[in-house]
Structures are given as structure tokens and as C-alpha cells.
Coordinates of C-alpha atoms in Angstrom, one line a residue:
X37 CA -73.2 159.6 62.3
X38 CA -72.0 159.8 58.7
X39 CA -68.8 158.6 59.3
X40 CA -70.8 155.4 60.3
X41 CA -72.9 155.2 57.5
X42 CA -69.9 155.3 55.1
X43 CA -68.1 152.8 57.3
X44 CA -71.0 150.4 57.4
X45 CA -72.0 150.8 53.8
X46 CA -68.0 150.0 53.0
X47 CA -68.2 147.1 54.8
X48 CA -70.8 145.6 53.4
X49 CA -69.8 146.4 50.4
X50 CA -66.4 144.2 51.8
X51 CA -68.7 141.1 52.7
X52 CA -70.5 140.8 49.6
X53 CA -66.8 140.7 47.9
X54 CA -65.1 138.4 49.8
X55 CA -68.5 135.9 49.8
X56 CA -68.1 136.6 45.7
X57 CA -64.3 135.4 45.9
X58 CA -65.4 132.1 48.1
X59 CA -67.9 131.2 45.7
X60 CA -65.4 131.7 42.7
X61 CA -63.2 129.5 44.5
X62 CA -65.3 126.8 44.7
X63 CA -66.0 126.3 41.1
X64 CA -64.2 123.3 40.7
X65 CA -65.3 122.2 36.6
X66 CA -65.2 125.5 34.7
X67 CA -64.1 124.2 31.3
X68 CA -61.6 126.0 30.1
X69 CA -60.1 127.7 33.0
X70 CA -57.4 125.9 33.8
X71 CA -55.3 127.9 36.7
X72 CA -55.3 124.9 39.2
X73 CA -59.0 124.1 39.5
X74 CA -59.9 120.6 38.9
X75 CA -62.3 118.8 36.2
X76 CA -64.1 115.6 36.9
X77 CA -64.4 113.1 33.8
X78 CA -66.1 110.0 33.3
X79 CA -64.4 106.4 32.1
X80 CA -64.5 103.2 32.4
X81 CA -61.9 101.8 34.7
X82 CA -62.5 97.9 33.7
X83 CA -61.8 98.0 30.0
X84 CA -58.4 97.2 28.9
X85 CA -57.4 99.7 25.7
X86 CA -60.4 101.5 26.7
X87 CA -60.2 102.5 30.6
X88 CA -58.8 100.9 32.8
X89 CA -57.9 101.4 36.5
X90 CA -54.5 99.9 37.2
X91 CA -53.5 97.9 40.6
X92 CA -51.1 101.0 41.6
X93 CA -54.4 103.8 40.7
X94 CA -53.2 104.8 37.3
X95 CA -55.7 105.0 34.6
X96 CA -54.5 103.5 30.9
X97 CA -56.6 103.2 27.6
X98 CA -57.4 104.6 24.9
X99 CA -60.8 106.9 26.2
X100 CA -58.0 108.0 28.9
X101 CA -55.8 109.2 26.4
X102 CA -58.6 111.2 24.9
X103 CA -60.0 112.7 27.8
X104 CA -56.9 113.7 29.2
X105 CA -55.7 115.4 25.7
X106 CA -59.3 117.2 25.6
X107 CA -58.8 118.2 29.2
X108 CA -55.7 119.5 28.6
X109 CA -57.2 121.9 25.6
X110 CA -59.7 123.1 27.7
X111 CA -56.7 124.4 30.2
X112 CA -56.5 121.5 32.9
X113 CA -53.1 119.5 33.6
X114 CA -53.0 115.5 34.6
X115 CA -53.0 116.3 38.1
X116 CA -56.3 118.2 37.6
X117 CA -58.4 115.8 36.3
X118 CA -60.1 113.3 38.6
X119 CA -61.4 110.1 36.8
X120 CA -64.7 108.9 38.1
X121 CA -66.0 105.0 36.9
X122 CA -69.3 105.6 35.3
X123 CA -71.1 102.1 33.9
X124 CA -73.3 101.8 31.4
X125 CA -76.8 102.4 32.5
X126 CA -75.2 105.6 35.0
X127 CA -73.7 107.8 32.0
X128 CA -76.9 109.6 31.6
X129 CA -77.4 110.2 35.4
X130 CA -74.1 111.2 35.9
X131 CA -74.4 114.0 33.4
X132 CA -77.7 115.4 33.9
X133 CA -76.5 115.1 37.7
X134 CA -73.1 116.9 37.2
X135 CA -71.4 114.2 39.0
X136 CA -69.0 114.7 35.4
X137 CA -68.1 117.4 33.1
X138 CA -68.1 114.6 30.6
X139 CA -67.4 111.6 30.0
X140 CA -65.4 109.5 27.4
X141 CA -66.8 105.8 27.8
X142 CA -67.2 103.5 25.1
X143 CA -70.4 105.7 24.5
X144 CA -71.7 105.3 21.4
X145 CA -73.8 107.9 20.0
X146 CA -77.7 106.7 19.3
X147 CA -80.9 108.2 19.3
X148 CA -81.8 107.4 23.1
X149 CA -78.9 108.9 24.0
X150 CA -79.3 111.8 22.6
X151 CA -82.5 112.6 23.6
X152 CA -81.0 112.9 27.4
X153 CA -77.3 114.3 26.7
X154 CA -75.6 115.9 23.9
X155 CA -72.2 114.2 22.3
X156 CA -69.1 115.9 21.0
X157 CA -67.1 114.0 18.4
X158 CA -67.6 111.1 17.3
X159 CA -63.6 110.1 18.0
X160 CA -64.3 106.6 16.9
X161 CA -66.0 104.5 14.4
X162 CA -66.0 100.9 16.0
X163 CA -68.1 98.1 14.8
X164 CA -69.5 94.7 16.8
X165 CA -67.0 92.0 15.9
X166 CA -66.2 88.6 17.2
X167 CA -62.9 87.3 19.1
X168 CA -61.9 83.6 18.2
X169 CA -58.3 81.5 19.4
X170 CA -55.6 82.4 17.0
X171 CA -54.8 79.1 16.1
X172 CA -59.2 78.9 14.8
X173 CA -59.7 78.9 11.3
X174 CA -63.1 77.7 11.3
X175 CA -64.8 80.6 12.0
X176 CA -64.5 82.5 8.8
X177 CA -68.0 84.5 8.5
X178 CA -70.9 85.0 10.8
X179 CA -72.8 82.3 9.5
X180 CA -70.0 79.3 10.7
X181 CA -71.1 80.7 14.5
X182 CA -73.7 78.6 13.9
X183 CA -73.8 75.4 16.5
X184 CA -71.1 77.1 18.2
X185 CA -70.6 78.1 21.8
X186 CA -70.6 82.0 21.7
X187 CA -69.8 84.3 24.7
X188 CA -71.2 87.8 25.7
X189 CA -71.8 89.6 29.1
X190 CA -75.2 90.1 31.1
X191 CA -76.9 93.1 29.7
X192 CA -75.0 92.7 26.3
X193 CA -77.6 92.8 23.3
X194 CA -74.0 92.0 21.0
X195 CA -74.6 88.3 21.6
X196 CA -78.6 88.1 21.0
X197 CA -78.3 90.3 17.8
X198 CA -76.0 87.2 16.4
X199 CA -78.4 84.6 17.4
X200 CA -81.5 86.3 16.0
X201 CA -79.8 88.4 12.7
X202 CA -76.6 85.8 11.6
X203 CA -76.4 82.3 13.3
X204 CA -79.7 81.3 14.5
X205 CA -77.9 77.9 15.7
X206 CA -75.5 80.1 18.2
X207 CA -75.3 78.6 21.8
X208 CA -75.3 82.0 23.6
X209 CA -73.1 81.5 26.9
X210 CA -73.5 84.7 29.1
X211 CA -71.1 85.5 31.4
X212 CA -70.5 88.1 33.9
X213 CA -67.8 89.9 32.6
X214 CA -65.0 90.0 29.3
X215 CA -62.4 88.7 31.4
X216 CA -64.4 85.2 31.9
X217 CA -65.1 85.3 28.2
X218 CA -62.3 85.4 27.4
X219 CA -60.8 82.8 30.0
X220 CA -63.8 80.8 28.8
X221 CA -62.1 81.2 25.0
X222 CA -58.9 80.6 26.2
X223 CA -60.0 76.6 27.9
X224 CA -62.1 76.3 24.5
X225 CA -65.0 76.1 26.8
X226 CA -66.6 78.8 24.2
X227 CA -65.8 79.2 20.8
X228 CA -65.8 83.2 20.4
X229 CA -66.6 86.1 22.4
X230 CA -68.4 89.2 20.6
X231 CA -68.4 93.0 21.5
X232 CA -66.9 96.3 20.0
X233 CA -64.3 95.2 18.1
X234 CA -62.1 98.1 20.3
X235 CA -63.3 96.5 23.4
X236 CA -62.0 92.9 21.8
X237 CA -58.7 94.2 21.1
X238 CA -58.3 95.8 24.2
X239 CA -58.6 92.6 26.2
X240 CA -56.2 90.8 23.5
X241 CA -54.3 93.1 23.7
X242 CA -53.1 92.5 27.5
X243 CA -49.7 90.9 28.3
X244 CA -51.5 88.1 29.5
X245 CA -53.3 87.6 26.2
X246 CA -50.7 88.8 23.4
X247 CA -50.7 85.7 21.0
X248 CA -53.2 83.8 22.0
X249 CA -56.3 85.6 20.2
X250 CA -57.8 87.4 17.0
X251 CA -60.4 89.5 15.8
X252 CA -62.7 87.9 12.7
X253 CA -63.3 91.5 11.3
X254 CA -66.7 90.4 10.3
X255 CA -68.0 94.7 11.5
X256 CA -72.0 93.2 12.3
X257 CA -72.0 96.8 13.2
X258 CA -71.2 100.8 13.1
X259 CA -70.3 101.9 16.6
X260 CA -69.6 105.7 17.0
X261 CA -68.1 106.5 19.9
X262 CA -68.7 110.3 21.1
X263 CA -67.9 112.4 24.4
X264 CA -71.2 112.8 26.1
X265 CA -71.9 115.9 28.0
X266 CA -74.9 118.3 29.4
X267 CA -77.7 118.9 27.0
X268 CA -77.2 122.1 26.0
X269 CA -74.0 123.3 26.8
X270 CA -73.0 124.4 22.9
X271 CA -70.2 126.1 24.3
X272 CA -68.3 123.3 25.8
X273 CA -69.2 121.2 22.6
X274 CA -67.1 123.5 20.4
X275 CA -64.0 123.3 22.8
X276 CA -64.4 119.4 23.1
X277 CA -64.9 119.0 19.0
X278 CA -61.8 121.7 18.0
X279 CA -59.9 119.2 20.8
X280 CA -60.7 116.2 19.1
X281 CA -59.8 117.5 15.6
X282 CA -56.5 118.8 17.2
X283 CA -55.6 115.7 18.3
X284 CA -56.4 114.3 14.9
X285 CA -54.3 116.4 13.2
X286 CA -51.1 116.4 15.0
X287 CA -51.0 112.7 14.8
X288 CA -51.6 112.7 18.7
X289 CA -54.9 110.6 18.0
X290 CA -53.4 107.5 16.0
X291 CA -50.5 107.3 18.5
X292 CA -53.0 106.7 20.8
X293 CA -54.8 104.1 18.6
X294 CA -52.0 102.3 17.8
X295 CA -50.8 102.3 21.5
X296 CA -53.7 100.8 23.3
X297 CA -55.0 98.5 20.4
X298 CA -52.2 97.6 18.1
X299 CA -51.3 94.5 19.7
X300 CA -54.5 92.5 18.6
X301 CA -53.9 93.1 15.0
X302 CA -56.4 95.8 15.1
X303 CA -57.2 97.4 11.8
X304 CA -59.3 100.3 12.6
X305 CA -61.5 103.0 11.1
X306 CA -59.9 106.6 10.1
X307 CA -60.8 109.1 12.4
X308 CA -64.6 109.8 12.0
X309 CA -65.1 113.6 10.9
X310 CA -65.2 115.4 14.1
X311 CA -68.7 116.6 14.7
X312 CA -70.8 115.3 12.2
X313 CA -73.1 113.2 14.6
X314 CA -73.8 109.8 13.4
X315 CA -76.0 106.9 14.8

């Protein structure tokens, strides 16, 4: 009889560690672990120079670059990461949700935001611009938008904040996305297209587009983009702001810059100090 109480007490002392070791196993977003287990990020995957999903399934921009160089610092390789399209009005949900472990998507950092997730960063200091033909030299300030046909997408407020701060005159033409815009721009059917100015260059910044377009540089705006993440998870912050300034620092970070804008004569912003939260 007490061999059988020793027995059974050792076996359930088995169970209890082998259900432990399948639960461990199943923990798929650890930050920082690395050692094969995967880590779901957030992107956008129809932004050229920003995120973009590719025809063949890659993923190219500049918020994959840094998402896959903060990944990386936290322990995971490429083939760990699984990038998962988050729009706009998701981001939040996707976060609180833990569909994501974060996400790097145009996000800029405001007040609304913040009050739902928290933001590591910010990475980059964009600004709302406008996009005009390269061969336009009429359009030389805010004000000459005025009586002219200017583009933005449904749900943009980039547009309306011309019209009611700059040009009053501005024929607002709202599209469905960039890309008809920009085709829109390209047929002089509109006169200019407005966004983040790292949004503007990505799309000029296509093969297709090399040549044909330029940013005014007029900055209506301060845009800081940040990584968003679960409110109060202080922990991953740190690792995701001593990435960023990593990735400053060896140079890694204006490679990347230079890589997915560059093409649309895009003078950006220095790096924005790494963790000093701006809106």
C-alpha cells in the first residue's frame, strides 16, 4: 500500500510537469526569448516605403525594416516573425486583443492613442506635406492650393485640415486609396495629393513613379511615429526603446531611411530622441 502511494503521488507529480512543459510550449510571443518561438507584429502591407506586401508575399518598407531589427533585439530571427495587416481604426483592438505584440504602422503618437495603448519610440518625426507633378512650379506654398483640385483618401482629415486652416478655395477630391491619387496626379486630373510626407515619398518612390513627382515640403504638420504596444507592459517598452536607439546608433536606422524613401527627394527629420513621447 505505500509503495502505491509513492507511485501515485510520483506520478502526479509527472502530470502536472509535462502539462507545465505543454503550456511553455505554447507561448508563442514571449518578447525576448528568441529560441525558435514566433512573434506576431503589426504593419501595414499597402504602403509603399512604409509596409508593403509584395505580389511574391515578401514584406518591404521602412516600418518593416524597423520591426524586423526590433524583433531581432528582442531574440527573434526573420523566419520568426509573422506580419499581420492591421488598418487604421484596428491598431488599438489588435493590441488590447493580443492579436500583435506590437505594431509598427504609420502610428503616430497622440493623446487618444495613448489613453488605450502605450508607444515605444518615437522612430520618426514626419510632418503632413503635399505631392505635386515634378514638372509644377506653381504650387510654391499652402496658400497657391487655393482653387486647385486637391486629393486625399476617405477617412483622411489631411485634406480637410488644408481646406479649413490654409486654402479655404481647395477643391477637396476624395478618393479611395493613394494609389488613385496619385494616378489622378499623374492624368492632371488633381493638382496635388496630401498625407505624411513619408507616406508621399513612399508612393514616389516606386519604379513606376520615379521621376514623375515631388514633395512641396511645406511640414502643415509634426507627425511622430511610435511602436504601439499593451498598456502597461514597461518591460517590453525598455527592450523596444534600447532597440530603436541601437538601430540609431549603428547607422542601421538611416540606411533604412534612405533605402525606402530616398528616391522622392526626401529630406527627413533626424532621428527623434528615442523615448521622449511627443504628440
Amino acid at each position: 500500500m505505500k509503495l502505491r502511494k509513492v507511485t501515485a503521488a510520483s506520478a502526479a507529480v509527472l502530470a502536472l510537469s509535462l502539462a507545465a512543459t505543454a503550456c511553455g510550449s505554447n507561448d508563442k510571443d514571449s518578447a525576448g526569448s528568441g529560441s525558435g518561438k514566433k512573434i506576431t507584429i503589426g504593419i501595414k502591407i499597402d504602403q509603399p516605403g512604409i509596409g508593403l506586401k509584395t505580389p511574391d508575399g515578401k514584406y518591404t518598407g521602412f516600418d518593416v525594416d524597423v520591426a524586423t531589427y526590433v524583433a531581432k533585439e528582442l531574440g527573434y530571427d526573420a523566419k520568426d516573425i509573422t506580419f499581420k495587416e492591421t488598418k487604421s481604426a484596428d491598431r488599438e483592438t489588435a493590441i488590447e486583443r493580443g492579436d500583435v505584440k506590437f505594431i509598427a504602422a504609420s502610428y503616430s503618437i497622440n493623446d487618444k492613442r495613448l489613453a488605450k495603448v502605450d508607444f515605444a519610440g518615437p522612430y520618426l518625426l514626419a510632418h503632413q506635406d503635399i505631392l505635386v507633378r515634378a514638372d509644377d512650379d506653381k504650387i510654391k506654398s499652402p496658400a497657391d492650393l487655393n482653387n486647385k483640385k486637391l486629393c486625399s483618401v476617405t477617412g483622411s482629415t489631411s485634406a480637410t485640415n488644408v481646406k479649413e486652416k490654409l486654402a479655404p478655395k481647395a477643391q477637396l477630391q476624395v478618393y479611395g486609396g493613394y494609389s488613385e491619387c496619385l494616378t489622378g496626379l499623374e492624368n492632371k486630373v488633381i493638382d496635388a495629393l496630401t498625407t505624411d510626407d513619408s507616406i508621399l515619398a513612399g508612393y514616389a518612390s516606386q519604379d513606376s513613379a520615379k521621376g514623375k513627382f515631388k514633395l512641396a515640403g511645406f511640414k502643415l504638420s509634426n507627425e511622430n511615429y511610435g511602436i504601439g504596444l499593451k498598456k502597461g507592459d514597461a518591460d517590453l517598452k525598455k527592450k523596444i526603446d534600447a532597440a530603436l536607439t541601437k538601430m540609431v546608433s549603428d547607422g542601421s536606422w538611416e540606411k533604412a531611411v534612405k533605402a525606402n524613401f530616398g528616391p522622392a527627394n526626401y529630406k527627413n527629420e533626424t532621428a527623434p530622441k528615442i523615448g521622449n513621447i511627443v504628440k
